[in-house]
Short mmCIF file of C-alpha atoms in Angstrom, two decimals:
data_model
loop_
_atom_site.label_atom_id
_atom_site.label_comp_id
_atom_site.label_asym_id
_atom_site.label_seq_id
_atom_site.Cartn_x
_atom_site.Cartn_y
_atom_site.Cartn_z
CA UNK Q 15 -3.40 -24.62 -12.30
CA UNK Q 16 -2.42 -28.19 -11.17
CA UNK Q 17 -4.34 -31.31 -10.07
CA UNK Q 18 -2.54 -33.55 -7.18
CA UNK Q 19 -3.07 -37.66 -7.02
CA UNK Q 20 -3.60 -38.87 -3.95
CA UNK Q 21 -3.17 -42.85 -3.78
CA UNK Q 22 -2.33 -46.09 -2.24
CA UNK Q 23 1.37 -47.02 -3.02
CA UNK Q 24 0.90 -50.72 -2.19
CA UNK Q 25 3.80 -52.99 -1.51
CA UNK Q 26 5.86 -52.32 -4.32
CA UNK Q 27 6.44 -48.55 -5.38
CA UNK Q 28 7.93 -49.19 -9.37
CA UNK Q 29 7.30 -45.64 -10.63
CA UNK Q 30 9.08 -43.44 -8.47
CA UNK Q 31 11.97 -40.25 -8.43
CA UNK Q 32 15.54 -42.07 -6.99
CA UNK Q 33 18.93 -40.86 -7.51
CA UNK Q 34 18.87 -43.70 -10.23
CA UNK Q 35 15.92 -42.21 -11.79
CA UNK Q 36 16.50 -38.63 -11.91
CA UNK Q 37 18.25 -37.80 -14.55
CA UNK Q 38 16.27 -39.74 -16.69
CA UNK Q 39 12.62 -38.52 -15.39
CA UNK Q 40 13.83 -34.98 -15.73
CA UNK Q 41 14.17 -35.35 -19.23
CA UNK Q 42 11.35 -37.74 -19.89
CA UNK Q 43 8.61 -40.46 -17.89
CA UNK Q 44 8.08 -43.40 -20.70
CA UNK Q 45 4.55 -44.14 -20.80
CA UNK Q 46 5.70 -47.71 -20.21
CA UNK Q 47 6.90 -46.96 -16.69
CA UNK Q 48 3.65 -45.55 -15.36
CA UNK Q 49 1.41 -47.59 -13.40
CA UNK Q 50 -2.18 -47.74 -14.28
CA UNK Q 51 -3.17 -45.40 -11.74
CA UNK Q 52 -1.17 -42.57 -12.66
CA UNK Q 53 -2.18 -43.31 -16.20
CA UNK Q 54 -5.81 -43.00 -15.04
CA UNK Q 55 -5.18 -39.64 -13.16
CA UNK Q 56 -3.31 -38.49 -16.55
CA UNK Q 57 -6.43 -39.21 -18.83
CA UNK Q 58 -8.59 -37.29 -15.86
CA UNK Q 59 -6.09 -34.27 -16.06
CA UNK Q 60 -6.63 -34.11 -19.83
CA UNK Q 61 -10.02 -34.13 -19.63
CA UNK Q 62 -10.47 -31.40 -17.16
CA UNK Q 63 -8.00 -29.26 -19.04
CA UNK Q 64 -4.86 -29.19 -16.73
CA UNK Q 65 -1.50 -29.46 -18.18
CA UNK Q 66 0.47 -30.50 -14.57
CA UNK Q 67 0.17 -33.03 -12.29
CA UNK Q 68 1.64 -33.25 -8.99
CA UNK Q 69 2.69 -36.99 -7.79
CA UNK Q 70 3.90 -37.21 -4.50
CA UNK Q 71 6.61 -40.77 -5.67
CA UNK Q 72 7.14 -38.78 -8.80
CA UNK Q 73 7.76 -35.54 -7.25
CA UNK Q 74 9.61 -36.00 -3.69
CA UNK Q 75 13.21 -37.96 -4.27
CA UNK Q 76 12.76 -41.01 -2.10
CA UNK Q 77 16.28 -41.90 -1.32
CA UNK Q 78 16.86 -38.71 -0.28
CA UNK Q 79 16.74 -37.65 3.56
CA UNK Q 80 17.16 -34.11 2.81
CA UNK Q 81 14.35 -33.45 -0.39
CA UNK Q 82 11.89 -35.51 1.98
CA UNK Q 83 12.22 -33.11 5.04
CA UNK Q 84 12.02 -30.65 2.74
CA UNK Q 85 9.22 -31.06 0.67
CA UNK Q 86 7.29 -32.66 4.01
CA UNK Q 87 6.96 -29.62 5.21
CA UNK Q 88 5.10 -28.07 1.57
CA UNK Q 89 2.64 -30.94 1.59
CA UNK Q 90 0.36 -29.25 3.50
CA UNK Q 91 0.36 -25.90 0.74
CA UNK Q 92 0.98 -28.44 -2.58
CA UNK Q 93 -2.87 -29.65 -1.57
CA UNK Q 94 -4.25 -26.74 -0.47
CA UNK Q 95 -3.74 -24.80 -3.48
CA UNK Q 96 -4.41 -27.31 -6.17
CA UNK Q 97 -7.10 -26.91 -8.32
CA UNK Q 98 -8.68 -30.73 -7.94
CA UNK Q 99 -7.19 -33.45 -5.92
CA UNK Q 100 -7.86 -36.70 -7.93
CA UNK Q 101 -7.99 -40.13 -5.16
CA UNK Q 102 -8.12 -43.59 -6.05
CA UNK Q 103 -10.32 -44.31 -3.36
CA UNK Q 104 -10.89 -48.04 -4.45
CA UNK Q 105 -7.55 -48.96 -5.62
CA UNK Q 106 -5.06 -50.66 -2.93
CA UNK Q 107 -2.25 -49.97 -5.03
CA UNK Q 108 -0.93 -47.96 -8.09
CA UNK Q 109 -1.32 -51.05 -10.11
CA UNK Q 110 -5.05 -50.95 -10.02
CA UNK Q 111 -6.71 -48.63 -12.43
CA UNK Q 112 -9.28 -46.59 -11.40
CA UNK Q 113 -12.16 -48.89 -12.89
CA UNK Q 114 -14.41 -45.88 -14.56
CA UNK Q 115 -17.32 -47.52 -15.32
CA UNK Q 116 -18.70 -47.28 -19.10
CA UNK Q 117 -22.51 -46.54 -18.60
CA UNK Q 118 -25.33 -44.72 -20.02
CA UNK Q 119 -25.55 -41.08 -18.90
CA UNK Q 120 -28.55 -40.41 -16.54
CA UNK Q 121 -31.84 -40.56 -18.31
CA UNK Q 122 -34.38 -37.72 -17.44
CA UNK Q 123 -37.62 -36.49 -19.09
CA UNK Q 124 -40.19 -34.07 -18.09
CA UNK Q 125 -43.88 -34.13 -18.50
CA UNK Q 126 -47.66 -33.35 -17.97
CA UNK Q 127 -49.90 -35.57 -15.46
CA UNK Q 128 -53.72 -34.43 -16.60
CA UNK Q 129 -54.66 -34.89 -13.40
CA UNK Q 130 -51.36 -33.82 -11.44
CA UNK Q 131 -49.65 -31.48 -13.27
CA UNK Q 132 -46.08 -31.34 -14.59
CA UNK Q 133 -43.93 -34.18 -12.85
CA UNK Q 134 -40.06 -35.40 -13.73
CA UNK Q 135 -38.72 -38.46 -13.94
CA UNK Q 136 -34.95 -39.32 -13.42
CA UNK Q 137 -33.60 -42.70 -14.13
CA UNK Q 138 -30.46 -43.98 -12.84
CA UNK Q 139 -28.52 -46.55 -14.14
CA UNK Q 140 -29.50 -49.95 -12.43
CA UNK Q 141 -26.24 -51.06 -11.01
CA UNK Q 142 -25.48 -48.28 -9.11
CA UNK Q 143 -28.75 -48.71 -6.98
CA UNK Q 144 -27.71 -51.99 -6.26
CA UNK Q 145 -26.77 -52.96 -2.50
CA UNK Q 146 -23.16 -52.40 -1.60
CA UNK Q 147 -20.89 -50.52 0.20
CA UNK Q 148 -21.41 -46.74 -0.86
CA UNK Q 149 -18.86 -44.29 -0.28
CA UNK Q 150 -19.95 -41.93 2.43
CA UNK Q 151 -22.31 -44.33 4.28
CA UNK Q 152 -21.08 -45.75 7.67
CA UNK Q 153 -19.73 -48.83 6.82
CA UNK Q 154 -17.21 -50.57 9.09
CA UNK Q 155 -13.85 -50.98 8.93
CA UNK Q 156 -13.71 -53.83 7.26
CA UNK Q 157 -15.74 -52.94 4.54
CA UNK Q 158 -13.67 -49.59 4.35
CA UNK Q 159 -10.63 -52.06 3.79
CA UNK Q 160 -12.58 -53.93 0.81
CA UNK Q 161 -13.49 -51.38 -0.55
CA UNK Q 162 -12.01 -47.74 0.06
CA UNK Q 163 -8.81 -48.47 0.91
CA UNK Q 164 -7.52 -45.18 0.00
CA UNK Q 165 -9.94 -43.82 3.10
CA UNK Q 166 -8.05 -45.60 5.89
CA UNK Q 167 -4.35 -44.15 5.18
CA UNK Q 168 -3.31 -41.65 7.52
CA UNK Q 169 -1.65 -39.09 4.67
CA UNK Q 170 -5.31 -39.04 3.06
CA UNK Q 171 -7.19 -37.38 5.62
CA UNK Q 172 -5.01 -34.41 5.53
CA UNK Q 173 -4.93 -34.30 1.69
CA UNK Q 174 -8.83 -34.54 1.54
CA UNK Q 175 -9.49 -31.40 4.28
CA UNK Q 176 -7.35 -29.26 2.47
CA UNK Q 177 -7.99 -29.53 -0.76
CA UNK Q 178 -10.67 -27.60 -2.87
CA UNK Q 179 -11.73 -30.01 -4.86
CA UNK Q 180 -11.88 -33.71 -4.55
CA UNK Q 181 -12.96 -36.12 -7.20
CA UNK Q 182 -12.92 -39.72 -5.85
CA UNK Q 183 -12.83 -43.16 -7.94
CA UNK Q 184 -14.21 -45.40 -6.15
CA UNK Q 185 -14.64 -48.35 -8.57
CA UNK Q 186 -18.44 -48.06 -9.22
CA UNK Q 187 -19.13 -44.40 -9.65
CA UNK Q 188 -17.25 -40.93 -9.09
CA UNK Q 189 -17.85 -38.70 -6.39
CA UNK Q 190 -16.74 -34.60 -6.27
CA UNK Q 191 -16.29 -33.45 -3.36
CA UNK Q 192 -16.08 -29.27 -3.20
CA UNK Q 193 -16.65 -26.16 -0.85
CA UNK Q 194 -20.51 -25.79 -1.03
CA UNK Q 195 -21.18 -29.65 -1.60
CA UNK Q 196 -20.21 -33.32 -1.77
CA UNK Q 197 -22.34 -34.84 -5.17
CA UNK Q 198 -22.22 -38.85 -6.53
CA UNK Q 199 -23.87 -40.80 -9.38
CA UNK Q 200 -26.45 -42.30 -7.44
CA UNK Q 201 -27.55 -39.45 -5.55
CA UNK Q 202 -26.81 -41.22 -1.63
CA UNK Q 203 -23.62 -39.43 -0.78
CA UNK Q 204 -25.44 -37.98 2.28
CA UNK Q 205 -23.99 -37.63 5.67
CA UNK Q 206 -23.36 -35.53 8.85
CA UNK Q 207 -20.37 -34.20 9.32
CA UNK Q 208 -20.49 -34.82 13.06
CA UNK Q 209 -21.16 -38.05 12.86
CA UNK Q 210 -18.13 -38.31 10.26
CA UNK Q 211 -15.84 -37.12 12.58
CA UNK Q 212 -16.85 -38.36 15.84
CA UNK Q 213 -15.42 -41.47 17.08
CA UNK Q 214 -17.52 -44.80 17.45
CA UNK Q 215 -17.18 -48.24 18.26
CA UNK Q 216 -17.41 -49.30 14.39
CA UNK Q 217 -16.66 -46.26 12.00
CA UNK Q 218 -12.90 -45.74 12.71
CA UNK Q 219 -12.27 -43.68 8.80
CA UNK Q 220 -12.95 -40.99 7.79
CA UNK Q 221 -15.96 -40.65 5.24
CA UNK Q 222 -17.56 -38.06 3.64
CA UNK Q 223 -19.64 -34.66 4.37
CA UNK Q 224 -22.89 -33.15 2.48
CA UNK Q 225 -21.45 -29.83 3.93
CA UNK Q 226 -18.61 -29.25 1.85
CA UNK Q 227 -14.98 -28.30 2.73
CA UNK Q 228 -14.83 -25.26 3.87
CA UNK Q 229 -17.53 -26.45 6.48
CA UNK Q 230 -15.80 -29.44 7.33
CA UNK Q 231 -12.97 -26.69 8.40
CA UNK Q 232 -15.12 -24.47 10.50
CA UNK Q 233 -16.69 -26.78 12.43
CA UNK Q 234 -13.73 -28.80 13.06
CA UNK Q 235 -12.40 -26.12 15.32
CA UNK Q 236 -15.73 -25.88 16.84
CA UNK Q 237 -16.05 -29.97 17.31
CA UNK Q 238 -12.54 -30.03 19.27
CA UNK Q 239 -8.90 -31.15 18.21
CA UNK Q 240 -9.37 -34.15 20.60
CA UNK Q 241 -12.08 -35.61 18.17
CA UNK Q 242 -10.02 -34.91 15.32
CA UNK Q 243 -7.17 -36.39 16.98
CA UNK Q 244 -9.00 -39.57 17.81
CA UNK Q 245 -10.22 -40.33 14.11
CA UNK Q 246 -7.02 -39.82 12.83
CA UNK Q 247 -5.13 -42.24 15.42
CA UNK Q 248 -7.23 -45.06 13.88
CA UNK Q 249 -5.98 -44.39 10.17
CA UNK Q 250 -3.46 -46.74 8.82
CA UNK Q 251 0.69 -45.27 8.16
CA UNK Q 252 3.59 -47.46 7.30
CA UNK Q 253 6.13 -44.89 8.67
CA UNK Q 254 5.37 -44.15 12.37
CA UNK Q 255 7.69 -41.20 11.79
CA UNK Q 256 5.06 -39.84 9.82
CA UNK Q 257 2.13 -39.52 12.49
CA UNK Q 258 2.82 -35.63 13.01
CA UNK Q 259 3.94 -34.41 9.36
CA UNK Q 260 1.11 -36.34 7.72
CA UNK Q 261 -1.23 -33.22 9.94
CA UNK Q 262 1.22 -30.95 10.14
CA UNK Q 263 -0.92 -29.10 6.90
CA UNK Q 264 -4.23 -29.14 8.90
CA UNK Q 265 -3.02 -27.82 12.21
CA UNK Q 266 -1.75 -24.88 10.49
CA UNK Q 267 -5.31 -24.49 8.99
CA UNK Q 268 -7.11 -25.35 12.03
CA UNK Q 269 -4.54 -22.43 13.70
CA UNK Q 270 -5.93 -19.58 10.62
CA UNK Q 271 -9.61 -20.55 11.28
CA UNK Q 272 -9.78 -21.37 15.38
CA UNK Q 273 -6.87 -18.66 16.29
CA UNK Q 274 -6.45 -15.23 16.00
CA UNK Q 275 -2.76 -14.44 16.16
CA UNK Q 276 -2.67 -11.07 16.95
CA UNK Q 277 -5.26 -12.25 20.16
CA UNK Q 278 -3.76 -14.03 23.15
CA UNK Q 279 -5.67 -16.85 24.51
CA UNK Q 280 -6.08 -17.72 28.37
CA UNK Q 281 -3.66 -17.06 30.66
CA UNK Q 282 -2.06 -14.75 28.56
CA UNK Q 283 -0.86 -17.65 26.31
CA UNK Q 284 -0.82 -17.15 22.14
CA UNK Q 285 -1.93 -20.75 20.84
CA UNK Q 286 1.27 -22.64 20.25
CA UNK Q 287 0.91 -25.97 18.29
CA UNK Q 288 2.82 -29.14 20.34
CA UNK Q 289 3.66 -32.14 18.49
CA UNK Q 290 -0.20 -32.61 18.08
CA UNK Q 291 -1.50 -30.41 20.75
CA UNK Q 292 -2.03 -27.13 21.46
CA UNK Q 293 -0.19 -25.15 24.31
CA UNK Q 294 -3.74 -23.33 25.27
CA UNK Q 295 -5.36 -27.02 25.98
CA UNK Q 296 -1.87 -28.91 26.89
CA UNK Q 297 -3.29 -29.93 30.62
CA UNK Q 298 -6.61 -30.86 28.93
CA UNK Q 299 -5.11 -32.72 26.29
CA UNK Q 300 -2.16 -34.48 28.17
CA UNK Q 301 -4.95 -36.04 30.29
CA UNK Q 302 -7.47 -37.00 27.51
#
């Protein structure tokens, strides 16, 4: 069992595997040389029980052309089989901890109304009803930028759909997203999965689902590629190279759920994946 870090490397990338560095990290990472974020996912990995953690600076060789094609094309597996994916979803960089906020746990108490009957009462804690941006709500971009950074990166989309388990760290609370369910603190992390995916004017990022992962997956294929396609475009990549690797993982996930191999499709055509379309929808998706 392993837990994968998925995070903003900011301008400056200090912690990562070089030719320089290898030798070295093999042997031993000083405590000193890790940035606060991967220090943060550390403590989280300790806590949940898991020994390993997989870093994608810490665990790809940079400088080299060769390891990166290589493990480019395991990205898509490395996430999908983890047992959590931890995201810094408020930090723009590694240098900014994950801010866990030190609060009282919720308060809840059950009683006996003469009148009534039994009631409960469940008391959150007051800053997290407070009005501001809430992860999952559709805030615009802007906001996203301020405050979910990690949500606008192109890499993260894929790295959310295919892993299990999600816990996100977004600054004022945690949220865990799974299969069955997406949960927060405060209770609001509430929204359709449609309207998460489909394009509009304002929300151009990708947010978050009450329907759980696996849904996510199934109606993807039912929503259209084109959709996907179109949210995606609008995420943020500093390599332009990396537009097709960075889904490379959920086309061949979309292909297990929307295609049956041994089937052929229209025309006597098996689905074929195309540099970001698909052979059976090529005319369609040329024009669109």
């Amino acid at each position: 069992e392993y837990a994968c870090l998925s995070h903003c490397w900011g301008g400056s990338h200090p912690c990562t595997l070089t030719e320089d560095t290898r030798a070295e990290y093999t042997k031993k990472i000083r405590k000193c040389d890790l940035t606060p974020v991967f220090l943060d996912a550390i403590k989280v990995c300790k806590k949940l029980g898991l020994r390993r953690l997989w870093i994608d600076s810490l665990c790809i060789q940079q400088d080299s052309k060769e390891d990166w094609r290589y493990e480019s094309q395991r990205m898509g597996p490395y996430y999908r089989n983890c047992t959590v994916c931890i995201t810094a979803t408020s930090s723009a960089n590694s240098e900014k901890s994950f801010e866990i906020a030190e609060r009282p746990s919720v308060v809840s108490s059950s009683s006996t109304d003469p009148e009534s009957g039994p009631f409960s009462l469940l008391a959150y804690p007051f800053d997290l009803m407070e009005e501001k941006p809430h992860f999952g709500h559709s805030n615009s971009l802007e906001t996203a930028l301020e405050s979910f950074p990690l949500l606008t990166r192109a890499w993260v989309l894929q790295e959310r759909w295919l892993s299990p388990r999600v816990l996100h760290f977004c600054g004022s609370e945690v949220v865990f997203e799974c299969a069955q369910s997406t949960t927060c603190e405060c209770g609001q992390a509430r929204q359709s999965f449609v309207d998460m995916i489909k394009p509009s004017t304002d929300v151009r990022y990708t947010t978050t689902s009450h329907e759980g992962l696996i849904a996510k997956r199934a109606q993807l294929a039912a929503i259209g590629w084109d959709y996907f396609v179109t949210t995606y475009s609008a995420l943020r990549i500093t390599y332009s190279t990396d537009r097709l690797i960075a889904i490379s993982g959920l086309a061949s996930t979309l292909y297990d759920t929307r295609y049956n191999p041994n089937e052929e499709g229209e025309h006597g055509s098996l689905p074929l994946y195309l540099a970001g379309l698909w052979r059976m929808d090529l005319t369609r998706d040329m024009s669109w």
